[in-house]
Amino acid sequence: MPPSFKFLALAVILLCPVTFNLSADAADVSYDGRALKIDGQRRIIISGSIHYPRSTPEMWPSLIKKAKEGGLNAIETYVFWNAHEPLYRQYDFSGNLDLLRFLKVIQDEGLYAILRIGPYVCAEWNYGGFPVWLKSIPNMTFRTENDAFMYQMKNFTTLIVDKVKGANLFASEGGPIILAQIENEYGNVIGSYGNEGKSYINWCANFAETLNIGVPWIMCQESDAPPSMINTCNGWYCDQFSPNRNIPKMWTENWSGWYKNWGGKDPHRTAEDLAFAVGRFFQYGGTLQNYYMYHGGTNFGRTAGGPYITTSYDYDAPLNEYGIQNQPKWGHLKKLHDLIMSMEKILTYGKATNKDYGRMMSSTVFEYNGTRVCFLGNANNRDAITIDFEGKSYTTPAWSVSILPDCVNVVYNTAKVNTQKSVVVKKLPVEAAPKRHYDLEWRWRAEHFEHLKTSVEKSGPMKGVTYANQLLDQKLVTNDTSDYLWYMTSVDINEDDPIWGEEVSVRVQCDCHILHAFFNGKHIGSKWVTNGQYNFVFERSAKLKRGMNSLSLLSVTVGLQNYGAHFDKMNNGILGPVKLVAPNSLEKDLTSNKWAYKVGLNGLERRLQEVDTKYKRNWQPNVPFDRMFVWYKTTFKTPKGEDPVVLDLWGLGKGTAWVNGHDIGRYWPSFLADDNGCVSSCDYRGAYTGSKCLTNCGKSSQRWYHVPRSFLNDEDNTLVLFEELGGNPTFISVQTVTVQSASAHAYEGNTLELSCHGRLISHVNFASFGNGTYGSLEKGSCNSRNSLSVVKQACIGKESCAIDASEQTFGRSRCDSPMKSLAVEVQC
Ligand code: GAL
């Protein structure tokens, strides 16, 4: 370099060292027909979804570390428009919405990032990620060639891209982001939008291109994706997917389990089946796959979509809701990832030769520069299949893939789980024992109903109330700032009115999720959706009086629709008709009455959920049980240690909980999952769907509610509840989530590994090296006498231990059986 350039370079380093350093790290991301290329090299990407708002900044480093330890080299997230721009042009990137900080944590761990901006995201997120104000813009139609929509989409997407670019977070600037996504699964709905849908998707592609992010764009589930976009697959299996042109085979959403609705059961996707799907995908030439979710987390506040998605978004993902390894899933996949990554060169550059053996059995040989790796895939959902492969006989269990990195020895089979199982429990913190409850002292106050008896016709304007001579869509009135909206009207009835009589019935055609009805100030009934039918007729009898009668209807939303063509057109609240019906069938239609609208709860207006509210005083002792619309309050001590904290809200009806003012989300423990459709053991074989392998029938669909430790104070905390249906708060306890025990097995010649995931091994419950049955914790007819002492010596007091299953370690077992194994269970 000539001296003058040296001087210039030095000046650049001194003046703007960041830019200089980053451009030195800038990576060139491109792709060919086979794989994504980073700096010219084809790469395998094994990624996992972690959505930043579903955990806290304090949790991000450990989640991402665990993802990396689990063998991932990338993290994916959506961007949540309605969280960032809840009100028009008012932005929020604070706390768990600090997208840039999240991306930097990924970068600090040395992982790649995939940024799915959408900005429609679905994701079981409220309104699919769209802010509700968007709907109120004149001439607005979502997700189609509509100027108003495209303008707003462009505005938000550009804002995100500029922010990310400003922080140099695209790989082209030295950052971790190697791919970005525009739209989401538009191919699933494009048919419903006609030609305008087609123009819209082209517009999306052209617009994305103009943003010059320097890394490729993807569109998932969009077989019509324009040529500048990579179209990718979403689903439980994507091995048979082929992209719409000569581009890499990528899988953006490998559903690691499934989500849960209120009233739903717990979904489980087995480690064997998930690994099988991944094994098949790489066998058939896939080069990028992303677990949706790797960590599902929690829908805090009002972020859950649906309607009726639970607060827990555990997803049966490899990391559970609280960030603890979900074993054996996490570990079984880790082994698979390590193996796949070790074959990266051959899988991305090798020539693949497939052979079909019938009955869903196949082999694939990848060959590159004289080196080979092989896959034996058996998609038969019943039978193990034995084949002769290159002169040797191999039996591949049903619904599994064997991987032979040298094409001779099977080192991994997706159906053979050699990873520990962990038992994770929720329990009272040690310092609370032996008390049954956490001895919480409760106080309460009633929700104050201001306008229940007010005559809308006669009274003058009321504070905070708006009026219309029609029934309005709830979300448009509340702008989705609250779940609660009062619809109030009054009706003058005299004795000569044809419907006059003491009894009438109030009939409401409702697009509500929950409706509470009051007539002349008295609660006459409540109704909510129980089996996915999001509109219903509410009908209850009420007592008329002469003169003015008031009708107050409290409609409650439980998450706005997030999926489907024109999902935004789904009504919310009371759109009518609303009628009074006399026993003689004569009706009085109130639909076009003057209606008064009041958003939210009185208690929320008074900020009862906050710690420092000026209405601190009016909380009473002697709490009532099973009473609707009450506020409860208590304080509790922070459990000692590091284990995640949950509230066991068993005993409550439905409502919202706040800890130290943080909205931990909607609760509804009284909503039970129905009794049918659960299994006691799960057959991993055969195609998974969200209704396979369910547990928790007949029990509360969600009983425990995560309180991230960063929401807690060092000592005392305030818990406030708004209870809408009635319940008993004295059953509530504060608990911790703990890995209680871990168990594993290993055949002779292998190493058995156990970990308490951050805790210490305190006790060995069981140890046997002998001929016990593989997979059970029972001694066989023979076993090494040293079994227990050897394992104790190796494991007690440690966070993890590894023991060779061999006679060398355990001494003679005196077993004749050729197949010996080691089985251990430890207490954490
Ligand atoms: C997909 C969607 C995701 C998520 C998933 C189910 O269709 O793209 O955002 O909703 O389904 O969990």
Coordinates of N, CA and C in Angstrom, one line a residue, residues 265-359:
K265 N -55.2 -29.1 24.7 CA -54.4 -30.0 25.5 C -52.9 -29.7 25.2
D266 N -52.0 -30.4 25.9 CA -50.6 -30.1 25.7 C -50.1 -30.9 24.5
P267 N -49.6 -30.2 23.4 CA -49.1 -31.0 22.3 C -47.6 -31.5 22.5
H268 N -47.4 -32.6 21.9 CA -46.0 -33.2 22.0 C -45.6 -33.7 20.7
R269 N -44.4 -33.3 20.2 CA -43.9 -33.9 19.0 C -42.6 -34.6 19.5
T270 N -42.5 -35.9 19.2 CA -41.4 -36.7 19.8 C -40.1 -36.2 19.2
A271 N -39.0 -36.5 20.0 CA -37.7 -36.2 19.6 C -37.4 -37.1 18.3
E272 N -37.9 -38.3 18.3 CA -37.6 -39.2 17.2 C -38.2 -38.7 15.9
D273 N -39.4 -38.2 16.0 CA -40.1 -37.8 14.8 C -39.5 -36.5 14.3
L274 N -39.1 -35.6 15.2 CA -38.5 -34.3 14.8 C -37.2 -34.6 14.1
A275 N -36.4 -35.4 14.7 CA -35.1 -35.8 14.2 C -35.3 -36.5 12.8
F276 N -36.3 -37.3 12.7 CA -36.6 -38.0 11.4 C -36.8 -37.0 10.3
A277 N -37.6 -36.0 10.7 CA -38.0 -34.9 9.7 C -36.7 -34.2 9.2
V278 N -35.8 -33.9 10.2 CA -34.6 -33.2 9.8 C -33.7 -34.1 9.0
G279 N -33.6 -35.4 9.5 CA -32.7 -36.3 8.8 C -33.1 -36.5 7.3
R280 N -34.4 -36.6 7.1 CA -35.0 -36.7 5.7 C -34.7 -35.5 4.9
F281 N -34.8 -34.3 5.5 CA -34.6 -33.1 4.8 C -33.2 -33.0 4.3
F282 N -32.2 -33.4 5.1 CA -30.8 -33.3 4.7 C -30.5 -34.4 3.7
Q283 N -31.1 -35.6 3.9 CA -30.9 -36.7 3.0 C -31.4 -36.3 1.6
Y284 N -32.4 -35.5 1.5 CA -33.0 -35.1 0.2 C -32.5 -33.7 -0.2
G285 N -31.3 -33.4 0.2 CA -30.7 -32.2 -0.4 C -31.0 -30.9 0.2
G286 N -31.7 -30.8 1.3 CA -31.9 -29.5 2.0 C -30.6 -29.0 2.5
T287 N -30.5 -27.7 2.6 CA -29.3 -27.1 3.1 C -29.5 -26.0 4.2
L288 N -30.8 -25.6 4.4 CA -31.1 -24.7 5.5 C -32.4 -25.1 6.2
Q289 N -32.3 -25.3 7.5 CA -33.6 -25.6 8.1 C -33.6 -24.8 9.5
N290 N -34.9 -24.4 9.8 CA -35.1 -23.6 11.0 C -36.2 -24.2 11.8
Y291 N -35.9 -24.4 13.1 CA -37.0 -24.9 14.0 C -37.9 -23.8 14.4
Y292 N -39.2 -24.0 14.2 CA -40.2 -23.1 14.6 C -41.0 -23.8 15.7
M293 N -40.8 -23.6 16.9 CA -39.9 -22.7 17.6 C -38.7 -23.5 18.2
Y294 N -37.6 -22.8 18.4 CA -36.5 -23.5 19.2 C -36.8 -23.1 20.7
H295 N -37.2 -21.9 20.9 CA -37.7 -21.5 22.2 C -39.0 -20.7 22.0
G296 N -40.1 -21.3 22.4 CA -41.4 -20.6 22.1 C -41.6 -19.4 23.1
G297 N -41.4 -19.6 24.4 CA -41.6 -18.6 25.3 C -43.0 -18.3 25.7
T298 N -43.3 -17.0 26.1 CA -44.5 -16.6 26.7 C -45.1 -15.4 26.0
N299 N -46.4 -15.5 25.8 CA -47.2 -14.3 25.3 C -47.5 -13.4 26.4
F300 N -46.6 -12.5 26.7 CA -46.9 -11.5 27.8 C -48.0 -10.5 27.4
G301 N -48.5 -9.9 28.4 CA -49.5 -8.8 28.1 C -50.6 -9.3 27.2
R302 N -50.9 -8.5 26.2 CA -52.0 -8.9 25.3 C -51.5 -9.3 24.0
T303 N -50.3 -9.9 23.9 CA -49.7 -10.2 22.7 C -50.2 -11.5 22.0
A304 N -50.9 -12.4 22.8 CA -51.4 -13.6 22.2 C -52.4 -13.4 21.2
G305 N -52.4 -14.1 20.1 CA -53.3 -13.9 19.0 C -54.4 -15.0 19.1
G306 N -54.8 -15.5 18.0 CA -55.8 -16.5 18.0 C -57.0 -16.3 17.2
P307 N -58.2 -16.1 17.8 CA -58.4 -15.9 19.2 C -58.1 -17.1 20.0
Y308 N -57.9 -16.9 21.3 CA -57.9 -17.9 22.3 C -56.6 -18.7 22.4
I309 N -55.5 -18.0 22.0 CA -54.1 -18.7 22.2 C -53.7 -18.4 23.7
T310 N -53.2 -19.5 24.3 CA -52.8 -19.3 25.7 C -51.6 -18.4 25.8
T311 N -51.3 -18.0 27.1 CA -50.2 -17.2 27.4 C -48.9 -18.0 27.1
S312 N -48.9 -19.3 27.5 CA -47.8 -20.1 27.3 C -47.6 -20.4 25.8
Y313 N -46.4 -20.2 25.3 CA -46.1 -20.5 23.9 C -45.0 -21.5 23.9
D314 N -45.1 -22.5 24.8 CA -44.0 -23.5 25.0 C -43.7 -24.2 23.7
Y315 N -44.7 -24.6 23.0 CA -44.6 -25.2 21.7 C -44.0 -26.6 21.7
D316 N -43.7 -27.2 22.9 CA -42.9 -28.4 23.0 C -41.5 -28.2 22.3
A317 N -41.0 -27.0 22.3 CA -39.8 -26.7 21.6 C -38.6 -27.3 22.3
P318 N -37.4 -27.4 21.7 CA -36.2 -27.9 22.4 C -35.8 -27.2 23.6
L319 N -36.1 -25.9 23.7 CA -36.0 -25.2 25.0 C -37.4 -24.9 25.5
N320 N -37.7 -25.3 26.7 CA -39.1 -25.1 27.1 C -39.4 -23.6 27.4
E321 N -40.7 -23.4 27.8 CA -41.1 -22.0 27.9 C -40.2 -21.1 28.8
Y322 N -39.5 -21.8 29.7 CA -38.7 -21.1 30.7 C -37.2 -21.0 30.3
G323 N -36.9 -21.7 29.2 CA -35.6 -21.7 28.7 C -34.8 -22.9 29.1
I324 N -35.4 -23.9 29.7 CA -34.7 -25.1 30.2 C -34.7 -26.1 29.0
Q325 N -33.6 -26.8 28.9 CA -33.5 -27.9 27.9 C -34.6 -28.9 28.0
N326 N -35.4 -29.1 26.9 CA -36.5 -30.0 26.9 C -35.9 -31.4 26.5
Q327 N -35.6 -32.2 27.4 CA -34.8 -33.4 27.1 C -35.8 -34.6 27.1
P328 N -35.6 -35.5 26.1 CA -34.4 -35.7 25.3 C -34.4 -34.9 24.0
K329 N -35.4 -34.1 23.7 CA -35.4 -33.5 22.4 C -34.2 -32.6 22.1
W330 N -33.8 -31.8 23.1 CA -32.7 -30.8 22.9 C -31.4 -31.6 22.5
G331 N -31.2 -32.7 23.3 CA -29.9 -33.4 23.2 C -29.9 -34.3 22.0
H332 N -31.0 -34.9 21.7 CA -31.1 -35.8 20.5 C -30.8 -35.0 19.3
L333 N -31.4 -33.8 19.2 CA -31.2 -33.0 18.0 C -29.7 -32.4 18.0
K334 N -29.2 -32.1 19.2 CA -27.8 -31.6 19.2 C -26.9 -32.6 18.5
K335 N -27.0 -33.9 18.9 CA -26.2 -34.9 18.3 C -26.3 -34.9 16.7
L336 N -27.6 -34.7 16.3 CA -27.9 -34.7 14.9 C -27.2 -33.5 14.2
H337 N -27.3 -32.4 14.9 CA -26.8 -31.1 14.3 C -25.3 -31.2 14.2
D338 N -24.6 -31.7 15.2 CA -23.2 -31.8 15.2 C -22.7 -32.7 14.1
L339 N -23.5 -33.8 13.9 CA -23.1 -34.7 12.8 C -23.3 -34.1 11.4
I340 N -24.5 -33.5 11.2 CA -24.8 -32.8 9.9 C -23.7 -31.8 9.6
M341 N -23.4 -31.0 10.7 CA -22.4 -29.9 10.4 C -21.0 -30.5 10.1
S342 N -20.7 -31.7 10.7 CA -19.4 -32.3 10.4 C -19.4 -32.8 8.9
M343 N -20.5 -32.9 8.3 CA -20.6 -33.3 6.9 C -20.9 -32.2 5.9
E344 N -20.7 -31.0 6.4 CA -21.2 -29.8 5.7 C -20.7 -29.8 4.2
K345 N -19.4 -29.9 4.1 CA -18.7 -29.8 2.8 C -19.4 -30.8 1.8
I346 N -19.4 -32.1 2.2 CA -19.9 -33.1 1.3 C -21.4 -32.9 1.0
L347 N -22.2 -32.5 2.0 CA -23.6 -32.3 1.8 C -23.9 -31.2 0.9
T348 N -23.0 -30.2 0.9 CA -23.3 -29.0 0.0 C -22.6 -29.1 -1.3
Y349 N -21.5 -29.8 -1.4 CA -20.8 -29.9 -2.7 C -20.9 -31.3 -3.3
G350 N -21.3 -32.3 -2.5 CA -21.2 -33.6 -3.1 C -22.3 -33.9 -4.1
K351 N -22.0 -35.0 -4.8 CA -23.0 -35.5 -5.8 C -23.9 -36.5 -5.1
A352 N -25.2 -36.3 -5.1 CA -26.1 -37.2 -4.4 C -26.7 -38.3 -5.3
T353 N -26.6 -39.5 -4.9 CA -27.3 -40.6 -5.6 C -28.3 -41.3 -4.7
N354 N -29.5 -41.3 -5.2 CA -30.6 -41.9 -4.4 C -30.9 -43.3 -4.9
K355 N -31.3 -44.1 -4.0 CA -31.8 -45.4 -4.5 C -33.0 -45.8 -3.7
D356 N -34.0 -46.3 -4.4 CA -35.3 -46.6 -3.8 C -35.4 -48.1 -3.6
Y357 N -35.8 -48.6 -2.5 CA -35.8 -50.1 -2.2 C -37.3 -50.5 -2.1
G358 N -38.2 -49.6 -2.3 CA -39.6 -50.0 -2.1 C -40.0 -49.9 -0.7
R359 N -41.3 -50.0 -0.4 CA -41.9 -49.9 1.0 C -41.4 -48.6 1.7

